[in-house]
Amino acid sequence: MEQFDLILKDYVNWKFDNIEVLERFKHHDSLIYDRLEPVYLVLDHIYELVVEEGDQREEFETIFQVGLNYLHSQFEIIRIYFEKLFDADCERFETYTPLVGYLLFINDIRADLESVDETVDFTDLNDVETLIENMIAEQGTEFDYAADRLNEATKQLVKNLDFQYVGIVDIFTEIADNLGIRMHPDKPFIIGKDV
């Protein structure tokens, strides 16, 4: 449990450093916030269960460590673009969040595939990543072209590996559901309507 206490403290530090930016994304109804919300809400929920209610389930430490590592790596990428390229201007940044989201996805799939097979050829994915990075830097707007290139590179990569990809966001969405955490608690929930 001592290791878990350190992880919980690391989360408090991460939250202290990043909560203002995260809340700004939430306020602007950002795609970036939507992407991170399941992980963030699960960590917040587990933190409360452990610290305030003393719930010491073993699986919480693993979930917490994976989620916190994920938030750290995602925010590294996000802050580069948000603060350096867009001068922390949410409106300007929001225009390019689809492209930033693609870069976050590339980071996710690369990390997952490297853990499965170290000999994976990422050439096509690397080319798409460079294309997207350049598009953001030059403030290009060919989002559909970038999406098509990313989809094609991803399909080829997964097809060649005979690997079914399930992203960490999907996993944390399922964990949130199992813990009874409702996504988008500030949005109305209407029974009988697609959500």
PDB file of C-alpha atoms in Angstrom:
ATOM      1  CA  MET A   1       0.000   0.000   0.000  1.00  0.00           C
ATOM      2  CA  GLU A   2       2.987   2.280   0.495  1.00  0.00           C
ATOM      3  CA  GLN A   3       3.592   2.304  -3.279  1.00  0.00           C
ATOM      4  CA  PHE A   4      -0.066   3.194  -3.852  1.00  0.00           C
ATOM      5  CA  ASP A   5       0.262   6.138  -1.442  1.00  0.00           C
ATOM      6  CA  LEU A   6       3.082   7.493  -3.610  1.00  0.00           C
ATOM      7  CA  ILE A   7       0.959   7.061  -6.748  1.00  0.00           C
ATOM      8  CA  LEU A   8      -1.925   8.908  -5.060  1.00  0.00           C
ATOM      9  CA  LYS A   9       0.429  11.766  -4.144  1.00  0.00           C
ATOM     10  CA  ASP A  10       1.705  11.843  -7.714  1.00  0.00           C
ATOM     11  CA  TYR A  11      -1.904  12.202  -8.866  1.00  0.00           C
ATOM     12  CA  VAL A  12      -2.473  15.130  -6.501  1.00  0.00           C
ATOM     13  CA  ASN A  13       0.643  16.802  -7.964  1.00  0.00           C
ATOM     14  CA  TRP A  14      -0.481  16.064 -11.533  1.00  0.00           C
ATOM     15  CA  LYS A  15      -3.917  17.476 -10.796  1.00  0.00           C
ATOM     16  CA  PHE A  16      -2.438  20.592  -9.170  1.00  0.00           C
ATOM     17  CA  ASP A  17      -0.283  21.201 -12.272  1.00  0.00           C
ATOM     18  CA  ASN A  18      -2.988  20.478 -14.857  1.00  0.00           C
ATOM     19  CA  ILE A  19      -6.470  21.030 -13.427  1.00  0.00           C
ATOM     20  CA  GLU A  20      -6.714  24.612 -14.689  1.00  0.00           C
ATOM     21  CA  VAL A  21      -6.023  23.547 -18.282  1.00  0.00           C
ATOM     22  CA  LEU A  22      -8.296  20.519 -17.960  1.00  0.00           C
ATOM     23  CA  GLU A  23     -11.136  22.693 -16.629  1.00  0.00           C
ATOM     24  CA  ARG A  24     -10.644  25.161 -19.480  1.00  0.00           C
ATOM     25  CA  PHE A  25     -10.985  22.307 -21.954  1.00  0.00           C
ATOM     26  CA  LYS A  26     -14.114  21.142 -20.155  1.00  0.00           C
ATOM     27  CA  HIS A  27     -15.583  24.653 -20.182  1.00  0.00           C
ATOM     28  CA  HIS A  28     -14.984  24.920 -23.949  1.00  0.00           C
ATOM     29  CA  ASP A  29     -16.592  21.491 -24.508  1.00  0.00           C
ATOM     30  CA  SER A  30     -13.319  20.346 -26.049  1.00  0.00           C
ATOM     31  CA  LEU A  31     -12.766  17.078 -27.858  1.00  0.00           C
ATOM     32  CA  ILE A  32      -9.568  16.776 -25.843  1.00  0.00           C
ATOM     33  CA  TYR A  33     -11.523  16.873 -22.589  1.00  0.00           C
ATOM     34  CA  ASP A  34     -13.984  14.296 -23.940  1.00  0.00           C
ATOM     35  CA  ARG A  35     -11.055  12.023 -24.737  1.00  0.00           C
ATOM     36  CA  LEU A  36      -9.486  12.339 -21.284  1.00  0.00           C
ATOM     37  CA  GLU A  37     -12.704  12.444 -19.252  1.00  0.00           C
ATOM     38  CA  PRO A  38     -13.130   8.677 -18.654  1.00  0.00           C
ATOM     39  CA  VAL A  39      -9.579   8.326 -17.347  1.00  0.00           C
ATOM     40  CA  TYR A  40      -9.745  11.481 -15.259  1.00  0.00           C
ATOM     41  CA  LEU A  41     -13.142  10.666 -13.738  1.00  0.00           C
ATOM     42  CA  VAL A  42     -12.095   7.107 -12.871  1.00  0.00           C
ATOM     43  CA  LEU A  43      -8.928   8.352 -11.156  1.00  0.00           C
ATOM     44  CA  ASP A  44     -10.853  11.015  -9.264  1.00  0.00           C
ATOM     45  CA  HIS A  45     -13.450   8.444  -8.172  1.00  0.00           C
ATOM     46  CA  ILE A  46     -10.875   5.890  -7.034  1.00  0.00           C
ATOM     47  CA  TYR A  47      -8.918   8.607  -5.233  1.00  0.00           C
ATOM     48  CA  GLU A  48     -12.036   9.520  -3.251  1.00  0.00           C
ATOM     49  CA  LEU A  49     -12.817   5.862  -2.497  1.00  0.00           C
ATOM     50  CA  VAL A  50      -9.294   5.175  -1.239  1.00  0.00           C
ATOM     51  CA  VAL A  51      -8.544   8.424   0.600  1.00  0.00           C
ATOM     52  CA  GLU A  52     -11.945   9.381   1.974  1.00  0.00           C
ATOM     53  CA  GLU A  53     -13.625   5.996   2.406  1.00  0.00           C
ATOM     54  CA  GLY A  54     -10.581   3.753   2.941  1.00  0.00           C
ATOM     55  CA  ASP A  55     -11.537   1.352   0.124  1.00  0.00           C
ATOM     56  CA  GLN A  56      -8.329  -0.648  -0.434  1.00  0.00           C
ATOM     57  CA  ARG A  57      -9.248  -2.933  -3.352  1.00  0.00           C
ATOM     58  CA  GLU A  58      -6.104  -4.364  -4.963  1.00  0.00           C
ATOM     59  CA  GLU A  59      -7.190  -3.633  -8.534  1.00  0.00           C
ATOM     60  CA  PHE A  60      -7.434   0.087  -7.739  1.00  0.00           C
ATOM     61  CA  GLU A  61      -3.650   0.451  -7.601  1.00  0.00           C
ATOM     62  CA  THR A  62      -3.200  -1.069 -11.070  1.00  0.00           C
ATOM     63  CA  ILE A  63      -6.035   0.949 -12.594  1.00  0.00           C
ATOM     64  CA  PHE A  64      -4.715   4.102 -10.962  1.00  0.00           C
ATOM     65  CA  GLN A  65      -1.119   3.586 -12.106  1.00  0.00           C
ATOM     66  CA  VAL A  66      -2.139   2.864 -15.721  1.00  0.00           C
ATOM     67  CA  GLY A  67      -4.517   5.841 -15.796  1.00  0.00           C
ATOM     68  CA  LEU A  68      -2.036   8.254 -14.274  1.00  0.00           C
ATOM     69  CA  ASN A  69       0.728   7.184 -16.665  1.00  0.00           C
ATOM     70  CA  TYR A  70      -1.717   7.703 -19.509  1.00  0.00           C
ATOM     71  CA  LEU A  71      -2.669  11.211 -18.360  1.00  0.00           C
ATOM     72  CA  HIS A  72       1.006  12.122 -17.953  1.00  0.00           C
ATOM     73  CA  SER A  73       1.897  11.021 -21.489  1.00  0.00           C
ATOM     74  CA  GLN A  74      -1.195  12.583 -23.072  1.00  0.00           C
ATOM     75  CA  PHE A  75      -0.713  15.928 -21.339  1.00  0.00           C
ATOM     76  CA  GLU A  76       2.906  16.059 -22.468  1.00  0.00           C
ATOM     77  CA  ILE A  77       1.695  16.102 -26.067  1.00  0.00           C
ATOM     78  CA  ILE A  78      -1.299  18.363 -25.424  1.00  0.00           C
ATOM     79  CA  ARG A  79       0.691  21.037 -23.606  1.00  0.00           C
ATOM     80  CA  ILE A  80       3.265  21.253 -26.380  1.00  0.00           C
ATOM     81  CA  TYR A  81       0.573  22.311 -28.812  1.00  0.00           C
ATOM     82  CA  PHE A  82      -1.789  24.148 -26.476  1.00  0.00           C
ATOM     83  CA  GLU A  83       0.816  26.307 -24.749  1.00  0.00           C
ATOM     84  CA  LYS A  84       3.612  26.632 -27.254  1.00  0.00           C
ATOM     85  CA  LEU A  85       1.865  26.743 -30.624  1.00  0.00           C
ATOM     86  CA  PHE A  86      -1.509  28.215 -29.642  1.00  0.00           C
ATOM     87  CA  ASP A  87      -0.357  30.355 -26.680  1.00  0.00           C
ATOM     88  CA  ALA A  88      -2.975  28.701 -24.407  1.00  0.00           C
ATOM     89  CA  ASP A  89      -5.785  30.181 -26.521  1.00  0.00           C
ATOM     90  CA  CYS A  90      -8.641  27.676 -26.233  1.00  0.00           C
ATOM     91  CA  GLU A  91     -10.595  28.978 -29.230  1.00  0.00           C
ATOM     92  CA  ARG A  92      -7.632  28.726 -31.607  1.00  0.00           C
ATOM     93  CA  PHE A  93      -6.562  25.396 -30.134  1.00  0.00           C
ATOM     94  CA  GLU A  94     -10.059  23.926 -30.342  1.00  0.00           C
ATOM     95  CA  THR A  95     -10.034  24.295 -34.123  1.00  0.00           C
ATOM     96  CA  TYR A  96      -7.110  21.862 -34.246  1.00  0.00           C
ATOM     97  CA  THR A  97      -8.195  19.410 -31.558  1.00  0.00           C
ATOM     98  CA  PRO A  98      -9.204  16.802 -34.147  1.00  0.00           C
ATOM     99  CA  LEU A  99      -5.600  16.749 -35.371  1.00  0.00           C
ATOM    100  CA  VAL A 100      -4.184  16.771 -31.842  1.00  0.00           C
ATOM    101  CA  GLY A 101      -6.565  13.907 -31.061  1.00  0.00           C
ATOM    102  CA  TYR A 102      -5.107  11.976 -34.001  1.00  0.00           C
ATOM    103  CA  LEU A 103      -1.613  12.487 -32.563  1.00  0.00           C
ATOM    104  CA  LEU A 104      -2.802  11.232 -29.181  1.00  0.00           C
ATOM    105  CA  PHE A 105      -4.309   8.182 -30.871  1.00  0.00           C
ATOM    106  CA  ILE A 106      -1.032   7.529 -32.719  1.00  0.00           C
ATOM    107  CA  ASN A 107       0.820   7.734 -29.406  1.00  0.00           C
ATOM    108  CA  ASP A 108      -1.666   5.264 -27.871  1.00  0.00           C
ATOM    109  CA  ILE A 109      -1.548   2.697 -30.645  1.00  0.00           C
ATOM    110  CA  ARG A 110       2.232   2.873 -30.936  1.00  0.00           C
ATOM    111  CA  ALA A 111       2.674   2.248 -27.195  1.00  0.00           C
ATOM    112  CA  ASP A 112       0.172  -0.624 -27.233  1.00  0.00           C
ATOM    113  CA  LEU A 113       1.657  -2.315 -30.282  1.00  0.00           C
ATOM    114  CA  GLU A 114       5.231  -1.965 -29.032  1.00  0.00           C
ATOM    115  CA  SER A 115       4.196  -3.851 -25.910  1.00  0.00           C
ATOM    116  CA  VAL A 116       2.799  -6.671 -28.094  1.00  0.00           C
ATOM    117  CA  ASP A 117       5.520  -6.868 -30.750  1.00  0.00           C
ATOM    118  CA  GLU A 118       8.812  -4.962 -30.716  1.00  0.00           C
ATOM    119  CA  THR A 119       9.433  -5.569 -34.430  1.00  0.00           C
ATOM    120  CA  VAL A 120       6.411  -3.593 -35.671  1.00  0.00           C
ATOM    121  CA  ASP A 121       7.074  -1.423 -38.722  1.00  0.00           C
ATOM    122  CA  PHE A 122       5.658   2.009 -37.916  1.00  0.00           C
ATOM    123  CA  THR A 123       6.823   3.676 -41.145  1.00  0.00           C
ATOM    124  CA  ASP A 124       3.320   4.512 -42.459  1.00  0.00           C
ATOM    125  CA  LEU A 125       2.137   5.628 -39.031  1.00  0.00           C
ATOM    126  CA  ASN A 126       5.260   7.772 -38.596  1.00  0.00           C
ATOM    127  CA  ASP A 127       4.627   9.388 -41.995  1.00  0.00           C
ATOM    128  CA  VAL A 128       1.049  10.221 -41.000  1.00  0.00           C
ATOM    129  CA  GLU A 129       2.250  11.575 -37.660  1.00  0.00           C
ATOM    130  CA  THR A 130       4.690  13.894 -39.447  1.00  0.00           C
ATOM    131  CA  LEU A 131       1.953  14.993 -41.854  1.00  0.00           C
ATOM    132  CA  ILE A 132      -0.363  15.854 -38.937  1.00  0.00           C
ATOM    133  CA  GLU A 133       2.365  17.639 -36.970  1.00  0.00           C
ATOM    134  CA  ASN A 134       3.162  19.747 -40.028  1.00  0.00           C
ATOM    135  CA  MET A 135      -0.512  20.459 -40.610  1.00  0.00           C
ATOM    136  CA  ILE A 136      -0.897  21.757 -37.067  1.00  0.00           C
ATOM    137  CA  ALA A 137       2.294  23.825 -37.246  1.00  0.00           C
ATOM    138  CA  GLU A 138       1.238  25.346 -40.572  1.00  0.00           C
ATOM    139  CA  GLN A 139      -2.387  25.558 -39.385  1.00  0.00           C
ATOM    140  CA  GLY A 140      -3.609  23.564 -42.368  1.00  0.00           C
ATOM    141  CA  THR A 141      -7.227  22.488 -42.518  1.00  0.00           C
ATOM    142  CA  GLU A 142      -7.250  19.269 -44.542  1.00  0.00           C
ATOM    143  CA  PHE A 143      -8.634  17.301 -41.589  1.00  0.00           C
ATOM    144  CA  ASP A 144     -10.436  14.730 -43.736  1.00  0.00           C
ATOM    145  CA  TYR A 145      -7.250  13.962 -45.643  1.00  0.00           C
ATOM    146  CA  ALA A 146      -5.360  13.463 -42.362  1.00  0.00           C
ATOM    147  CA  ALA A 147      -8.145  11.229 -41.022  1.00  0.00           C
ATOM    148  CA  ASP A 148      -8.151   9.112 -44.187  1.00  0.00           C
ATOM    149  CA  ARG A 149      -4.369   8.706 -44.086  1.00  0.00           C
ATOM    150  CA  LEU A 150      -4.473   7.775 -40.397  1.00  0.00           C
ATOM    151  CA  ASN A 151      -7.284   5.257 -40.936  1.00  0.00           C
ATOM    152  CA  GLU A 152      -5.425   3.602 -43.786  1.00  0.00           C
ATOM    153  CA  ALA A 153      -2.124   3.414 -41.884  1.00  0.00           C
ATOM    154  CA  THR A 154      -3.885   2.015 -38.824  1.00  0.00           C
ATOM    155  CA  LYS A 155      -5.830  -0.585 -40.804  1.00  0.00           C
ATOM    156  CA  GLN A 156      -2.651  -1.825 -42.486  1.00  0.00           C
ATOM    157  CA  LEU A 157      -0.747  -1.931 -39.225  1.00  0.00           C
ATOM    158  CA  VAL A 158      -3.411  -3.869 -37.343  1.00  0.00           C
ATOM    159  CA  LYS A 159      -4.154  -6.143 -40.318  1.00  0.00           C
ATOM    160  CA  ASN A 160      -0.499  -7.133 -40.672  1.00  0.00           C
ATOM    161  CA  LEU A 161      -0.317  -8.007 -36.977  1.00  0.00           C
ATOM    162  CA  ASP A 162      -3.642  -9.791 -36.690  1.00  0.00           C
ATOM    163  CA  PHE A 163      -4.259  -7.664 -33.623  1.00  0.00           C
ATOM    164  CA  GLN A 164      -7.544  -6.265 -32.333  1.00  0.00           C
ATOM    165  CA  TYR A 165      -6.904  -2.846 -30.911  1.00  0.00           C
ATOM    166  CA  VAL A 166      -8.844  -1.667 -27.867  1.00  0.00           C
ATOM    167  CA  GLY A 167      -7.768   1.770 -26.709  1.00  0.00           C
ATOM    168  CA  ILE A 168      -7.164   2.772 -23.127  1.00  0.00           C
ATOM    169  CA  VAL A 169      -9.966   5.336 -23.318  1.00  0.00           C
ATOM    170  CA  ASP A 170     -12.379   2.520 -24.186  1.00  0.00           C
ATOM    171  CA  ILE A 171     -11.072   0.448 -21.293  1.00  0.00           C
ATOM    172  CA  PHE A 172     -11.499   3.336 -18.855  1.00  0.00           C
ATOM    173  CA  THR A 173     -14.986   4.054 -20.189  1.00  0.00           C
ATOM    174  CA  GLU A 174     -15.879   0.466 -19.288  1.00  0.00           C
ATOM    175  CA  ILE A 175     -14.249   0.811 -15.863  1.00  0.00           C
ATOM    176  CA  ALA A 176     -16.228   4.011 -15.284  1.00  0.00           C
ATOM    177  CA  ASP A 177     -19.416   2.204 -16.197  1.00  0.00           C
ATOM    178  CA  ASN A 178     -18.582  -0.661 -13.809  1.00  0.00           C
ATOM    179  CA  LEU A 179     -17.895   1.830 -11.004  1.00  0.00           C
ATOM    180  CA  GLY A 180     -21.178   3.648 -11.695  1.00  0.00           C
ATOM    181  CA  ILE A 181     -19.492   6.830 -12.889  1.00  0.00           C
ATOM    182  CA  ARG A 182     -21.621   8.802 -15.301  1.00  0.00           C
ATOM    183  CA  MET A 183     -19.763  10.535 -18.114  1.00  0.00           C
ATOM    184  CA  HIS A 184     -20.734  14.136 -18.846  1.00  0.00           C
ATOM    185  CA  PRO A 185     -22.568  14.599 -15.516  1.00  0.00           C
ATOM    186  CA  ASP A 186     -23.307  18.224 -16.421  1.00  0.00           C
ATOM    187  CA  LYS A 187     -25.263  17.197 -19.548  1.00  0.00           C
ATOM    188  CA  PRO A 188     -28.862  16.059 -19.203  1.00  0.00           C
ATOM    189  CA  PHE A 189     -29.543  12.328 -19.409  1.00  0.00           C
ATOM    190  CA  ILE A 190     -32.655  11.496 -21.393  1.00  0.00           C
ATOM    191  CA  ILE A 191     -34.070   7.986 -21.145  1.00  0.00           C
ATOM    192  CA  GLY A 192     -35.092   6.488 -24.487  1.00  0.00           C
ATOM    193  CA  LYS A 193     -32.770   8.630 -26.543  1.00  0.00           C
ATOM    194  CA  ASP A 194     -29.446   7.602 -28.073  1.00  0.00           C
ATOM    195  CA  VAL A 195     -26.641   8.914 -25.924  1.00  0.00           C
TER     196      VAL A 195
END
